[in-house]
Amino acid sequence: MKKVLSLTLTLALSASFLEGCGGSSAGGSESGSADKQEAGSNGVVKVFNWGEYIDEDVIDLFEEETGIEVIYDMFDTNEEMYPIIEAGGVAYDAICPSDYMIEKMISNGLLQEINFDNIPNMKYLSSTIMEGSKAFDPENKYSVPYTYGTLGIVYNTTMVDDPVDSWNILWNEKYAKDILMYNSVRDAFVAPLRLLDADINCTDDATLRQAADMLIAEKPLVQSYVMDQIKDLMISGSAAMAMCYSGEILAMQEENEDLAYAVPKEGSNFFIDSWVIPANAENKENAEAWINFLNRPDIALKNFEYITYSTPNTGAQELIDEELKSNPAVFPDEEILSKCNIFHTLGTEGDAKLNDLWLEIKGAAVN
């Protein structure tokens, strides 16, 4: 669920995609030109991943060790990625969606079962996270967890003098125009739904109406609805608090030690991003080799150190400093996770309800 998009990475990895068909990725590349690349000695693997969601050196190491060329493209949201895969214009071999989108893709026949005989490094994956994956992949046939984390609030301790333990603080007029919200319908609705003691996957008309009215009431207090910009705005002190995924906090704190992170007491979203193989993949075994490589402990550690999202790889966890492992923002404990739920797909009707309300919220006048 990585939201930060690096221009450097985009230019480095997407330059060869500037020609081709139809849709474009988050990296500004056109989606169709992957087929024009020359294969390595053992073929290619076409990867579709979030922006800045891998250490670039890992790609080079994989190519060197396997002789498989990596054709790499990026997306910015699950909702941007889905229609590209559904249309089938590019036969990607490995993609990394989030839980609810994987559930939707399984339901719509867009994924194929993985041959786990080709992924022996699965043995390093946390049993807790594998069990959690059953919420969207009931038999763990289609997905391999890559990262996980929570949705919470990042705040500047020099600008916020109230306890940050409830979503209610996002409605505190004291912080008017110092609040950032994710420009994402599913994420934004988490706060009001949990304050209403409703499930984050709620599709009840009356409850969603209440939640939408709460977000409309909050709108005058919101500085802006953003995605990638949250990191820079919080580091610079341009805002007091923001919705934020836990995986961003380490990178933020390296730049600004006044920043802290909390999961509100009402509960939140617990996400798992996983590798899957599309039904129309042309290089399935290479995709499995890719997934297996990423689950080698030293490689999983290298990725964790770069992207700072929690790794479910127990081999990598053994190599991480104890103080870091005990940081609940980075590796949430059972108490935190017990308050959180995984997003589920809401179906066509549920998505339409939420999207219509989101358009209403974004279009509401600010007095």
Coordinates of C-alpha atoms in Angstrom, one line a residue, residues 4-362:
V4 CA 5.3 7.5 -1.9
L5 CA 6.5 7.8 -5.5
S6 CA 10.1 8.6 -6.2
L7 CA 10.9 10.6 -9.4
T8 CA 14.4 9.1 -9.4
L9 CA 13.1 5.6 -9.3
T10 CA 10.4 6.4 -11.9
L11 CA 12.9 7.7 -14.4
A12 CA 15.4 4.9 -13.8
L13 CA 12.9 2.1 -14.1
S14 CA 10.2 3.4 -16.4
A15 CA 12.2 5.1 -19.1
S16 CA 11.9 2.2 -21.4
F17 CA 8.1 2.3 -21.2
L18 CA 7.5 5.6 -22.9
E19 CA 6.0 4.0 -26.0
G20 CA 3.1 1.7 -26.3
C21 CA -0.6 1.3 -25.9
G22 CA -3.4 2.7 -23.7
G23 CA -3.1 3.3 -20.0
S24 CA -0.2 4.8 -18.2
S25 CA 1.4 3.8 -14.9
A26 CA 2.0 6.0 -11.8
G27 CA 5.6 6.4 -13.0
G28 CA 4.4 8.3 -16.0
S29 CA 5.2 5.3 -18.3
E30 CA 2.9 3.8 -20.9
S31 CA 1.8 0.4 -20.1
G32 CA 2.1 -1.5 -23.4
S33 CA 5.7 -1.3 -24.4
A34 CA 7.0 -4.0 -22.0
D35 CA 6.6 -6.6 -24.8
K36 CA 9.2 -4.8 -26.8
Q37 CA 12.1 -5.4 -24.4
E38 CA 14.8 -7.9 -25.1
A39 CA 14.9 -11.0 -22.9
G40 CA 17.7 -11.9 -20.6
S41 CA 19.4 -15.3 -21.0
N42 CA 16.5 -16.9 -19.1
G43 CA 13.7 -14.7 -20.4
V44 CA 11.9 -11.9 -18.7
V45 CA 9.5 -11.2 -15.8
K46 CA 7.2 -8.3 -16.2
V47 CA 6.6 -6.7 -12.8
F48 CA 3.9 -4.2 -11.8
N49 CA 4.5 -2.6 -8.4
W50 CA 3.8 0.4 -6.2
G51 CA 6.2 3.4 -6.7
E52 CA 9.3 3.2 -4.5
Y53 CA 8.3 -0.2 -3.2
I54 CA 11.6 -2.1 -3.8
D55 CA 15.3 -1.4 -3.4
E56 CA 16.6 -0.9 -7.0
D57 CA 19.7 -3.0 -6.2
V58 CA 17.4 -6.0 -5.6
I59 CA 16.3 -5.8 -9.2
D60 CA 19.9 -5.8 -10.4
L61 CA 20.8 -8.7 -8.0
F62 CA 17.9 -10.8 -9.3
E63 CA 18.9 -10.2 -12.9
E64 CA 22.6 -11.1 -12.2
E65 CA 21.8 -14.2 -10.2
T66 CA 19.0 -15.6 -12.4
G67 CA 19.7 -14.3 -15.9
I68 CA 16.0 -13.2 -16.0
E69 CA 15.5 -9.6 -17.2
V70 CA 13.1 -7.6 -15.1
I71 CA 10.6 -5.4 -17.0
Y72 CA 9.4 -3.0 -14.3
D73 CA 6.4 -0.7 -14.2
M74 CA 4.7 1.2 -11.4
F75 CA 1.2 2.2 -10.2
D76 CA 0.0 4.6 -7.6
T77 CA -3.3 3.1 -6.4
N78 CA -5.0 -0.3 -6.4
E79 CA -7.8 1.4 -8.3
E80 CA -5.4 2.5 -11.0
M81 CA -3.8 -0.9 -11.3
Y82 CA -7.0 -3.0 -11.5
P83 CA -8.4 -1.8 -14.9
I84 CA -5.0 -2.2 -16.5
I85 CA -4.9 -5.9 -15.4
E86 CA -8.6 -6.4 -16.3
A87 CA -8.0 -5.0 -19.8
G88 CA -5.1 -7.4 -20.3
G89 CA -3.2 -5.0 -22.6
V90 CA 0.0 -6.0 -20.9
A91 CA 0.6 -9.5 -19.7
Y92 CA 2.3 -8.7 -16.4
D93 CA 3.8 -11.7 -14.6
A94 CA 3.9 -10.5 -11.0
I95 CA 2.0 -7.7 -9.4
C96 CA 1.7 -6.5 -5.8
P97 CA -1.9 -5.4 -4.9
S98 CA -3.4 -4.9 -1.5
D99 CA -5.7 -7.4 0.2
Y100 CA -9.2 -6.2 -0.8
M101 CA -8.0 -5.9 -4.4
I102 CA -6.6 -9.4 -4.4
E103 CA -9.9 -10.6 -3.2
K104 CA -11.7 -8.8 -6.1
M105 CA -9.2 -10.2 -8.6
I106 CA -9.6 -13.7 -7.4
S107 CA -13.4 -13.3 -7.6
N108 CA -13.2 -12.0 -11.2
G109 CA -10.8 -14.7 -12.4
L110 CA -7.9 -12.4 -13.0
L111 CA -5.3 -14.4 -11.0
Q112 CA -3.9 -17.9 -11.3
E113 CA -2.8 -20.3 -8.5
I114 CA 0.8 -20.2 -7.6
N115 CA 3.0 -23.3 -7.7
F116 CA 4.6 -23.1 -4.2
D117 CA 7.0 -25.8 -5.1
N118 CA 8.9 -23.1 -6.9
I119 CA 8.9 -20.8 -3.8
P120 CA 10.8 -22.7 -1.1
N121 CA 11.5 -19.4 0.7
M122 CA 7.8 -19.4 1.7
K123 CA 9.0 -21.2 4.8
Y124 CA 10.2 -17.8 6.1
L125 CA 6.8 -16.1 6.1
S126 CA 5.1 -15.4 9.4
S127 CA 2.3 -17.8 10.3
T128 CA 0.4 -14.9 11.7
I129 CA 0.5 -12.9 8.5
M130 CA -0.3 -16.1 6.4
E131 CA -3.3 -16.6 8.6
G132 CA -4.3 -13.0 8.1
S133 CA -4.1 -13.5 4.3
K134 CA -6.9 -16.0 4.5
A135 CA -9.3 -13.0 4.9
F136 CA -8.8 -12.3 1.2
D137 CA -7.2 -15.5 -0.1
P138 CA -9.1 -18.2 1.9
E139 CA -6.8 -21.1 0.9
N140 CA -3.6 -19.1 0.4
K141 CA -3.5 -20.3 -3.2
Y142 CA -3.0 -17.0 -5.1
S143 CA -0.9 -14.7 -3.0
V144 CA 2.4 -14.3 -1.2
P145 CA 2.6 -11.6 1.5
Y146 CA 5.2 -8.9 0.8
T147 CA 4.5 -6.2 3.4
Y148 CA 2.0 -5.3 6.1
G149 CA 1.1 -2.5 8.4
T150 CA -1.6 -0.2 9.8
L151 CA -3.4 3.0 9.0
G152 CA -3.0 5.6 11.7
I153 CA -2.2 9.2 12.4
V154 CA 1.3 10.8 12.1
Y155 CA 1.6 14.0 14.1
N156 CA 4.1 16.6 15.0
T157 CA 4.7 16.6 18.8
T158 CA 5.7 20.3 18.8
M159 CA 2.4 21.3 17.1
V160 CA 0.0 18.9 18.8
D161 CA -0.5 19.2 22.5
D162 CA -3.6 16.9 22.8
P163 CA -3.5 13.1 23.1
V164 CA -3.5 11.5 19.7
D165 CA -5.4 8.4 20.7
S166 CA -8.7 8.8 18.8
W167 CA -9.8 9.6 15.3
N168 CA -11.8 12.5 16.9
I169 CA -8.7 14.7 16.8
L170 CA -9.1 15.0 13.0
W171 CA -12.3 17.0 13.8
N172 CA -10.6 19.2 16.4
E173 CA -11.1 22.9 15.3
K174 CA -7.9 23.8 17.1
Y175 CA -6.0 22.2 14.3
A176 CA -8.0 23.8 11.4
K177 CA -6.0 23.8 8.2
D178 CA -3.2 21.8 9.8
I179 CA -4.8 18.4 9.0
L180 CA -4.0 16.3 6.0
M181 CA -6.3 13.5 4.8
Y182 CA -5.6 10.8 2.3
N183 CA -7.1 11.4 -1.1
S184 CA -8.4 7.9 -1.1
V185 CA -12.1 6.9 -0.5
R186 CA -11.4 3.7 1.4
D187 CA -8.8 5.2 3.7
A188 CA -10.7 8.4 4.3
F189 CA -13.9 6.6 5.4
V190 CA -12.0 4.5 8.0
A191 CA -12.0 7.4 10.6
P192 CA -15.7 8.2 10.6
L193 CA -16.8 4.6 10.3
R194 CA -14.7 3.6 13.4
L195 CA -16.0 6.6 15.3
L196 CA -19.5 5.4 14.5
D197 CA -18.4 1.9 15.8
A198 CA -19.1 0.6 12.3
D199 CA -17.0 -1.9 10.3
I200 CA -14.6 -0.4 7.8
N201 CA -16.2 -2.6 5.2
C202 CA -19.7 -1.3 5.9
T203 CA -22.1 -0.8 3.0
D204 CA -25.2 0.1 5.0
D205 CA -26.7 3.2 3.4
A206 CA -27.6 5.0 6.6
T207 CA -24.2 4.4 8.2
L208 CA -22.3 5.5 5.1
R209 CA -24.5 8.6 4.9
Q210 CA -23.5 9.5 8.5
A211 CA -19.8 8.9 7.8
A212 CA -20.0 11.0 4.6
D213 CA -21.7 13.9 6.6
M214 CA -18.8 13.7 9.1
L215 CA -16.2 14.0 6.4
I216 CA -18.1 16.9 4.9
A217 CA -18.2 18.6 8.4
E218 CA -14.4 18.0 8.7
K219 CA -13.6 19.4 5.3
P220 CA -13.2 23.1 6.5
L221 CA -10.5 21.9 8.9
V222 CA -8.5 20.0 6.2
Q223 CA -5.5 21.7 4.6
S224 CA -5.6 19.3 1.6
Y225 CA -6.4 15.8 0.5
V226 CA -3.1 14.3 -0.7
M227 CA -1.2 11.1 -1.2
D228 CA 2.5 11.2 -1.9
Q229 CA 2.8 14.7 -0.5
I230 CA 2.0 13.7 3.1
K231 CA 5.6 12.7 3.7
D232 CA 7.2 16.0 2.6
L233 CA 4.5 18.2 4.2
M234 CA 4.9 16.4 7.6
I235 CA 8.7 16.4 7.5
S236 CA 8.7 20.2 6.7
G237 CA 6.2 21.0 9.5
S238 CA 3.7 22.3 7.0
A239 CA 0.9 20.4 8.8
A240 CA 0.3 19.2 12.3
M241 CA -1.1 15.8 11.6
A242 CA -2.1 13.4 8.8
M243 CA -3.6 10.1 8.0
C244 CA -0.6 7.9 7.3
Y245 CA 0.4 4.3 6.7
S246 CA 2.7 2.9 9.4
G247 CA 5.4 2.1 6.8
E248 CA 6.1 5.7 6.2
I249 CA 7.0 6.7 9.8
L250 CA 10.6 5.5 9.9
A251 CA 11.6 7.5 6.8
M252 CA 9.7 10.5 8.2
Q253 CA 11.4 10.3 11.6
E254 CA 14.8 10.2 10.0
E255 CA 14.1 13.6 8.6
N256 CA 12.1 15.0 11.5
E257 CA 12.5 13.5 15.0
D258 CA 9.4 15.4 16.2
L259 CA 7.1 13.1 14.4
A260 CA 5.2 10.3 16.1
Y261 CA 2.6 7.7 15.0
A262 CA -0.5 6.3 16.7
V263 CA -3.3 3.8 15.8
P264 CA -6.5 5.3 17.3
K265 CA -8.2 3.4 20.1
E266 CA -11.4 2.9 17.9
G267 CA -9.4 0.7 15.6
S268 CA -8.3 1.0 12.0
N269 CA -7.2 -0.8 8.8
F270 CA -4.6 -3.6 8.9
F271 CA -3.3 -4.1 5.4
I272 CA -1.3 -6.8 3.7
D273 CA 0.3 -6.2 0.3
S274 CA 1.1 -9.5 -1.6
W275 CA 2.6 -10.7 -4.8
V276 CA 0.2 -12.4 -7.2
I277 CA 0.4 -13.8 -10.7
P278 CA -2.2 -12.6 -13.3
A279 CA -4.2 -15.2 -15.2
N280 CA -2.7 -14.0 -18.5
A281 CA 0.9 -14.1 -17.3
E282 CA 3.3 -15.3 -20.0
N283 CA 6.3 -16.1 -17.7
K284 CA 4.8 -17.8 -14.7
E285 CA 7.9 -19.7 -13.6
N286 CA 9.9 -16.6 -13.8
A287 CA 7.3 -14.8 -11.7
E288 CA 7.7 -17.5 -9.1
A289 CA 11.4 -17.2 -9.2
W290 CA 11.0 -13.5 -8.6
I291 CA 8.7 -14.0 -5.6
N292 CA 11.0 -16.7 -4.2
F293 CA 14.0 -14.3 -4.5
L294 CA 12.2 -11.5 -2.7
N295 CA 11.6 -13.9 0.2
R296 CA 15.2 -14.8 0.7
P297 CA 16.0 -13.3 4.2
D298 CA 18.9 -11.1 3.1
I299 CA 16.8 -9.8 0.2
A300 CA 13.8 -9.2 2.4
L301 CA 15.9 -7.4 4.9
K302 CA 17.4 -5.2 2.1
N303 CA 13.9 -4.3 0.9
F304 CA 12.7 -3.6 4.5
E305 CA 15.6 -1.2 5.1
Y306 CA 14.7 0.7 1.9
I307 CA 10.9 0.8 1.9
T308 CA 10.5 0.6 5.8
Y309 CA 7.2 -1.2 5.6
S310 CA 6.9 -4.2 7.9
T311 CA 8.3 -7.4 6.5
P312 CA 6.5 -10.7 7.2
N313 CA 9.7 -12.5 6.6
T314 CA 10.8 -14.1 9.8
G315 CA 14.4 -14.7 8.5
A316 CA 14.7 -11.0 7.8
Q317 CA 13.2 -10.1 11.2
E318 CA 15.9 -12.1 12.9
L319 CA 18.5 -9.8 11.3
I320 CA 16.7 -6.6 12.4
D321 CA 17.8 -4.6 15.5
E322 CA 15.8 -5.5 18.6
E323 CA 14.9 -1.9 19.3
L324 CA 13.4 -1.6 15.9
K325 CA 11.6 -4.9 16.1
S326 CA 9.9 -3.7 19.3
N327 CA 8.7 -0.4 17.7
P328 CA 4.9 -0.9 17.5
A329 CA 4.6 1.6 14.7
V330 CA 6.9 -0.6 12.6
F331 CA 5.9 -4.1 13.8
P332 CA 2.4 -3.7 15.4
D333 CA 1.8 -6.1 18.3
E334 CA -1.3 -8.3 18.8
E335 CA -3.0 -5.7 20.9
I336 CA -2.9 -3.2 18.0
L337 CA -3.8 -5.7 15.3
S338 CA -6.8 -6.9 17.4
K339 CA -8.3 -3.4 16.9
C340 CA -7.8 -3.4 13.2
N341 CA -9.6 -5.1 10.2
I342 CA -8.5 -5.9 6.7
F343 CA -10.3 -4.2 3.8
H344 CA -12.6 -6.4 1.8
T345 CA -13.9 -5.8 -1.7
L346 CA -17.3 -4.1 -1.5
G347 CA -18.7 -5.4 -4.8
T348 CA -19.9 -3.3 -7.6
E349 CA -22.8 -1.8 -5.7
G350 CA -20.8 -1.1 -2.6
D351 CA -18.0 0.6 -4.6
A352 CA -20.5 2.7 -6.4
K353 CA -22.1 3.9 -3.1
L354 CA -18.8 4.9 -1.6
N355 CA -17.5 6.5 -4.8
D356 CA -20.7 8.6 -5.2
L357 CA -20.4 9.8 -1.6
W358 CA -16.7 10.6 -2.1
L359 CA -17.5 12.7 -5.1
E360 CA -20.1 14.5 -3.0
I361 CA -17.5 15.1 -0.2
K362 CA -14.8 16.4 -2.6

